[in-house]
Amino acid sequence: MAAAAKPKNGRLCSICNDRRAALKRPKTLEQICRECFYAVFEDEIHKVIVENQIFKPGERIAIGASGGKDSTVLAYVLSELNRRHNYGLDLFLLSVDEGITGYRDDSLETVKRNEIQYGLPLKVVSYKELYGWTMDEIVKLIGLKNNCTFCGVFRRQALDRGAALLKVDKLVTGHNADDIAETVLLNILRGDIARLSRCTSITTGEDGPIPRCKPFKYTYEKEIVMYAYFKRLDYFSTECIYSPNAYRGFVREFIKDLERIRPRAILDIIKSGEDFRISASTKMPEQGNCERCGYISSQKWCKACVLLEGLNRGLPKLGIGRSRVLSNEPNKDTKQTNGTKNMQSKQCGTLDF
């Protein structure tokens, strides 16, 4: 019997040596076909999950879903691996509505379609329900300079609150290798030893109520984009309209420049972060609970409560920089100050469902 005809044009896949190569892997620079790319992409994530013992059979897992490429691919791949390898997990989608008109409202429509496409239940929590403020209202008050501080702090806590409502065992996020490398450099630049010591951990918050896991820790952002493109996954690709000057953006550009020179630079930065050893004499923040809302905090008040108190007093910059307790008095109706509206202070994390 005659051998199967080989492709006349282009290189053969370096893995199967049969089909024509369709892409060059950013991580390894191998030229491979789509089918082999799907296989190695999924197998690498499965290997990370198994070797790090991220999940246990029967666990309830919330997937942080924004509608973007990372969380969409994470939801799709976890659903596939859960069925293929019999993880025995109950998966849920968890989204946060920050209240950004023309951005989050559109991306949430994508998540709602993913809910149907992947057959995963969806829970949405909003800043308005939790804090009494939307990001549109916060930006109107404070401008574009420090808005990412508010959003990052509020979103992190909102995810934990949503995960608690779903009564899940773990929360998984789509943080990829690029994100983690950026965080390592950011923490070095900020001199943030506490965060530097844990930012490369694949699972964090194990001492808290709901641990967070990052199955994409060693997965390149470019490969996630390629996987979503070739699989024709339904995701939202517009960047947040309020983050053009985010500090992280400058580090991201630096990482991209390094990657162009040396593709393994991303993994090398992560490995460097893993190998950092903090001196035993270094005083680390002691974790406790916020006196106001009960959320985990190393201060008397958590950062979200400090920021929220500043907003409700009409002095939003009061919460920027070092955290400090603004007042131990009960919240009172705030009068209109600096152009803010009359509203009753809402405790951080309060849910009025």
GROMACS .gro file of N, CA, C and O in nm, residues 214-268:
model
  220
  214LYS      N    1  -0.402   2.879   4.018
  214LYS     CA    2  -0.368   2.934   3.887
  214LYS      C    3  -0.318   2.821   3.795
  214LYS      O    4  -0.197   2.802   3.783
  215PRO      N    5  -0.407   2.747   3.731
  215PRO     CA    6  -0.365   2.636   3.643
  215PRO      C    7  -0.283   2.683   3.523
  215PRO      O    8  -0.211   2.603   3.463
  216PHE      N    9  -0.293   2.812   3.485
  216PHE     CA   10  -0.220   2.866   3.369
  216PHE      C   11  -0.085   2.925   3.410
  216PHE      O   12  -0.028   3.004   3.335
  217LYS      N   13  -0.033   2.888   3.527
  217LYS     CA   14   0.091   2.949   3.577
  217LYS      C   15   0.205   2.944   3.475
  217LYS      O   16   0.282   3.040   3.463
  218TYR      N   17   0.218   2.836   3.398
  218TYR     CA   18   0.328   2.822   3.302
  218TYR      C   19   0.280   2.834   3.157
  218TYR      O   20   0.352   2.798   3.065
  219THR      N   21   0.159   2.886   3.138
  219THR     CA   22   0.101   2.896   3.004
  219THR      C   23   0.117   3.037   2.950
  219THR      O   24   0.073   3.134   3.013
  220TYR      N   25   0.180   3.050   2.833
  220TYR     CA   26   0.204   3.181   2.774
  220TYR      C   27   0.075   3.245   2.724
  220TYR      O   28  -0.012   3.177   2.669
  221GLU      N   29   0.067   3.376   2.739
  221GLU     CA   30  -0.051   3.449   2.692
  221GLU      C   31  -0.072   3.431   2.542
  221GLU      O   32  -0.184   3.412   2.496
  222LYS      N   33   0.037   3.434   2.465
  222LYS     CA   34   0.024   3.418   2.320
  222LYS      C   35  -0.036   3.283   2.283
  222LYS      O   36  -0.113   3.272   2.186
  223GLU      N   37  -0.002   3.180   2.358
  223GLU     CA   38  -0.056   3.048   2.327
  223GLU      C   39  -0.203   3.038   2.365
  223GLU      O   40  -0.280   2.967   2.299
  224ILE      N   41  -0.243   3.109   2.470
  224ILE     CA   42  -0.385   3.114   2.506
  224ILE      C   43  -0.464   3.181   2.395
  224ILE      O   44  -0.572   3.135   2.357
  225VAL      N   45  -0.409   3.290   2.340
  225VAL     CA   46  -0.475   3.360   2.229
  225VAL      C   47  -0.485   3.267   2.108
  225VAL      O   48  -0.590   3.260   2.043
  226MET      N   49  -0.376   3.196   2.076
  226MET     CA   50  -0.377   3.104   1.963
  226MET      C   51  -0.480   2.994   1.982
  226MET      O   52  -0.554   2.958   1.889
  227TYR      N   53  -0.486   2.939   2.102
  227TYR     CA   54  -0.581   2.831   2.131
  227TYR      C   55  -0.725   2.881   2.113
  227TYR      O   56  -0.807   2.813   2.050
  228ALA      N   57  -0.754   2.999   2.168
  228ALA     CA   58  -0.889   3.056   2.155
  228ALA      C   59  -0.923   3.083   2.009
  228ALA      O   60  -1.036   3.060   1.965
  229TYR      N   61  -0.824   3.130   1.932
  229TYR     CA   62  -0.846   3.162   1.791
  229TYR      C   63  -0.873   3.036   1.709
  229TYR      O   64  -0.971   3.029   1.634
  230PHE      N   65  -0.786   2.937   1.722
  230PHE     CA   66  -0.801   2.815   1.643
  230PHE      C   67  -0.924   2.734   1.683
  230PHE      O   68  -0.987   2.670   1.599
  231LYS      N   69  -0.959   2.739   1.812
  231LYS     CA   70  -1.079   2.668   1.860
  231LYS      C   71  -1.207   2.748   1.835
  231LYS      O   72  -1.317   2.699   1.858
  232ARG      N   73  -1.189   2.873   1.791
  232ARG     CA   74  -1.302   2.963   1.766
  232ARG      C   75  -1.390   2.979   1.889
  232ARG      O   76  -1.514   2.974   1.883
  233LEU      N   77  -1.326   3.001   2.002
  233LEU     CA   78  -1.399   3.021   2.127
  233LEU      C   79  -1.459   3.162   2.129
  233LEU      O   80  -1.406   3.255   2.069
  234ASP      N   81  -1.568   3.174   2.199
  234ASP     CA   82  -1.642   3.300   2.208
  234ASP      C   83  -1.589   3.380   2.327
  234ASP      O   84  -1.617   3.347   2.443
  235TYR      N   85  -1.509   3.483   2.300
  235TYR     CA   86  -1.456   3.564   2.409
  235TYR      C   87  -1.457   3.712   2.370
  235TYR      O   88  -1.470   3.748   2.255
  236PHE      N   89  -1.441   3.797   2.473
  236PHE     CA   90  -1.447   3.942   2.458
  236PHE      C   91  -1.305   3.996   2.461
  236PHE      O   92  -1.229   3.965   2.552
  237SER      N   93  -1.266   4.074   2.361
  237SER     CA   94  -1.125   4.110   2.347
  237SER      C   95  -1.093   4.258   2.372
  237SER      O   96  -0.978   4.299   2.358
  238THR      N   97  -1.191   4.338   2.409
  238THR     CA   98  -1.165   4.480   2.432
  238THR      C   99  -1.101   4.503   2.569
  238THR      O  100  -1.142   4.443   2.669
  239GLU      N  101  -0.999   4.589   2.574
  239GLU     CA  102  -0.933   4.621   2.701
  239GLU      C  103  -1.020   4.718   2.782
  239GLU      O  104  -1.101   4.792   2.728
  240CYS      N  105  -0.999   4.716   2.913
  240CYS     CA  106  -1.075   4.804   3.002
  240CYS      C  107  -1.051   4.950   2.963
  240CYS      O  108  -0.936   4.993   2.944
  241ILE      N  109  -1.158   5.027   2.953
  241ILE     CA  110  -1.148   5.166   2.909
  241ILE      C  111  -1.084   5.256   3.016
  241ILE      O  112  -1.045   5.369   2.987
  242TYR      N  113  -1.074   5.207   3.140
  242TYR     CA  114  -1.022   5.289   3.249
  242TYR      C  115  -0.877   5.257   3.285
  242TYR      O  116  -0.827   5.306   3.386
  243SER      N  117  -0.808   5.174   3.206
  243SER     CA  118  -0.672   5.135   3.247
  243SER      C  119  -0.563   5.169   3.146
  243SER      O  120  -0.468   5.093   3.132
  244PRO      N  121  -0.573   5.282   3.075
  244PRO     CA  122  -0.467   5.313   2.978
  244PRO      C  123  -0.333   5.348   3.043
  244PRO      O  124  -0.228   5.328   2.984
  245ASN      N  125  -0.336   5.399   3.166
  245ASN     CA  126  -0.214   5.442   3.233
  245ASN      C  127  -0.180   5.356   3.354
  245ASN      O  128  -0.108   5.399   3.443
  246ALA      N  129  -0.233   5.232   3.358
  246ALA     CA  130  -0.206   5.144   3.471
  246ALA      C  131  -0.056   5.115   3.482
  246ALA      O  132   0.011   5.091   3.380
  247TYR      N  133  -0.004   5.117   3.604
  247TYR     CA  134   0.139   5.093   3.628
  247TYR      C  135   0.182   4.959   3.570
  247TYR      O  136   0.289   4.946   3.511
  248ARG      N  137   0.096   4.858   3.583
  248ARG     CA  138   0.128   4.726   3.532
  248ARG      C  139   0.152   4.727   3.381
  248ARG      O  140   0.229   4.646   3.329
  249GLY      N  141   0.087   4.817   3.310
  249GLY     CA  142   0.101   4.824   3.166
  249GLY      C  143   0.244   4.849   3.121
  249GLY      O  144   0.289   4.794   3.019
  250PHE      N  145   0.318   4.930   3.196
  250PHE     CA  146   0.457   4.958   3.160
  250PHE      C  147   0.545   4.834   3.181
  250PHE      O  148   0.633   4.804   3.100
  251VAL      N  149   0.517   4.759   3.287
  251VAL     CA  150   0.591   4.634   3.311
  251VAL      C  151   0.556   4.532   3.204
  251VAL      O  152   0.641   4.456   3.158
  252ARG      N  153   0.429   4.531   3.163
  252ARG     CA  154   0.385   4.437   3.058
  252ARG      C  155   0.462   4.461   2.928
  252ARG      O  156   0.506   4.367   2.862
  253GLU      N  157   0.480   4.587   2.892
  253GLU     CA  158   0.554   4.618   2.770
  253GLU      C  159   0.700   4.573   2.782
  253GLU      O  160   0.759   4.524   2.685
  254PHE      N  161   0.758   4.589   2.900
  254PHE     CA  162   0.895   4.544   2.922
  254PHE      C  163   0.907   4.392   2.907
  254PHE      O  164   1.001   4.341   2.844
  255ILE      N  165   0.808   4.320   2.961
  255ILE     CA  166   0.807   4.173   2.949
  255ILE      C  167   0.798   4.132   2.803
  255ILE      O  168   0.868   4.039   2.757
  256LYS      N  169   0.715   4.201   2.725
  256LYS     CA  170   0.699   4.169   2.583
  256LYS      C  171   0.830   4.192   2.508
  256LYS      O  172   0.866   4.115   2.418
  257ASP      N  173   0.902   4.298   2.544
  257ASP     CA  174   1.031   4.324   2.480
  257ASP      C  175   1.131   4.213   2.512
  257ASP      O  176   1.206   4.168   2.424
  258LEU      N  177   1.133   4.168   2.637
  258LEU     CA  178   1.220   4.058   2.675
  258LEU      C  179   1.185   3.930   2.600
  258LEU      O  180   1.273   3.856   2.555
  259GLU      N  181   1.055   3.904   2.586
  259GLU     CA  182   1.010   3.783   2.518
  259GLU      C  183   1.053   3.781   2.372
  259GLU      O  184   1.087   3.675   2.317
  260ARG      N  185   1.051   3.899   2.309
  260ARG     CA  186   1.093   3.905   2.169
  260ARG      C  187   1.242   3.870   2.153
  260ARG      O  188   1.282   3.808   2.055
  261ILE      N  189   1.320   3.908   2.253
  261ILE     CA  190   1.464   3.879   2.249
  261ILE      C  191   1.490   3.733   2.288
  261ILE      O  192   1.571   3.665   2.225
  262ARG      N  193   1.420   3.687   2.390
  262ARG     CA  194   1.442   3.552   2.442
  262ARG      C  195   1.310   3.497   2.494
  262ARG      O  196   1.265   3.535   2.603
  263PRO      N  197   1.245   3.408   2.419
  263PRO     CA  198   1.112   3.359   2.457
  263PRO      C  199   1.104   3.299   2.597
  263PRO      O  200   1.001   3.308   2.662
  264ARG      N  201   1.211   3.238   2.645
  264ARG     CA  202   1.207   3.174   2.777
  264ARG      C  203   1.219   3.275   2.892
  264ARG      O  204   1.216   3.236   3.009
  265ALA      N  205   1.233   3.403   2.858
  265ALA     CA  206   1.250   3.504   2.963
  265ALA      C  207   1.134   3.502   3.062
  265ALA      O  208   1.154   3.523   3.183
  266ILE      N  209   1.013   3.477   3.014
  266ILE     CA  210   0.896   3.476   3.102
  266ILE      C  211   0.908   3.365   3.206
  266ILE      O  212   0.889   3.389   3.327
  267LEU      N  213   0.941   3.244   3.161
  267LEU     CA  214   0.957   3.133   3.255
  267LEU      C  215   1.076   3.155   3.348
  267LEU      O  216   1.074   3.115   3.465
  268ASP      N  217   1.181   3.220   3.296
  268ASP     CA  218   1.299   3.247   3.379
  268ASP      C  219   1.267   3.343   3.493
  268ASP      O  220   1.317   3.327   3.605
   0.00000   0.00000   0.00000
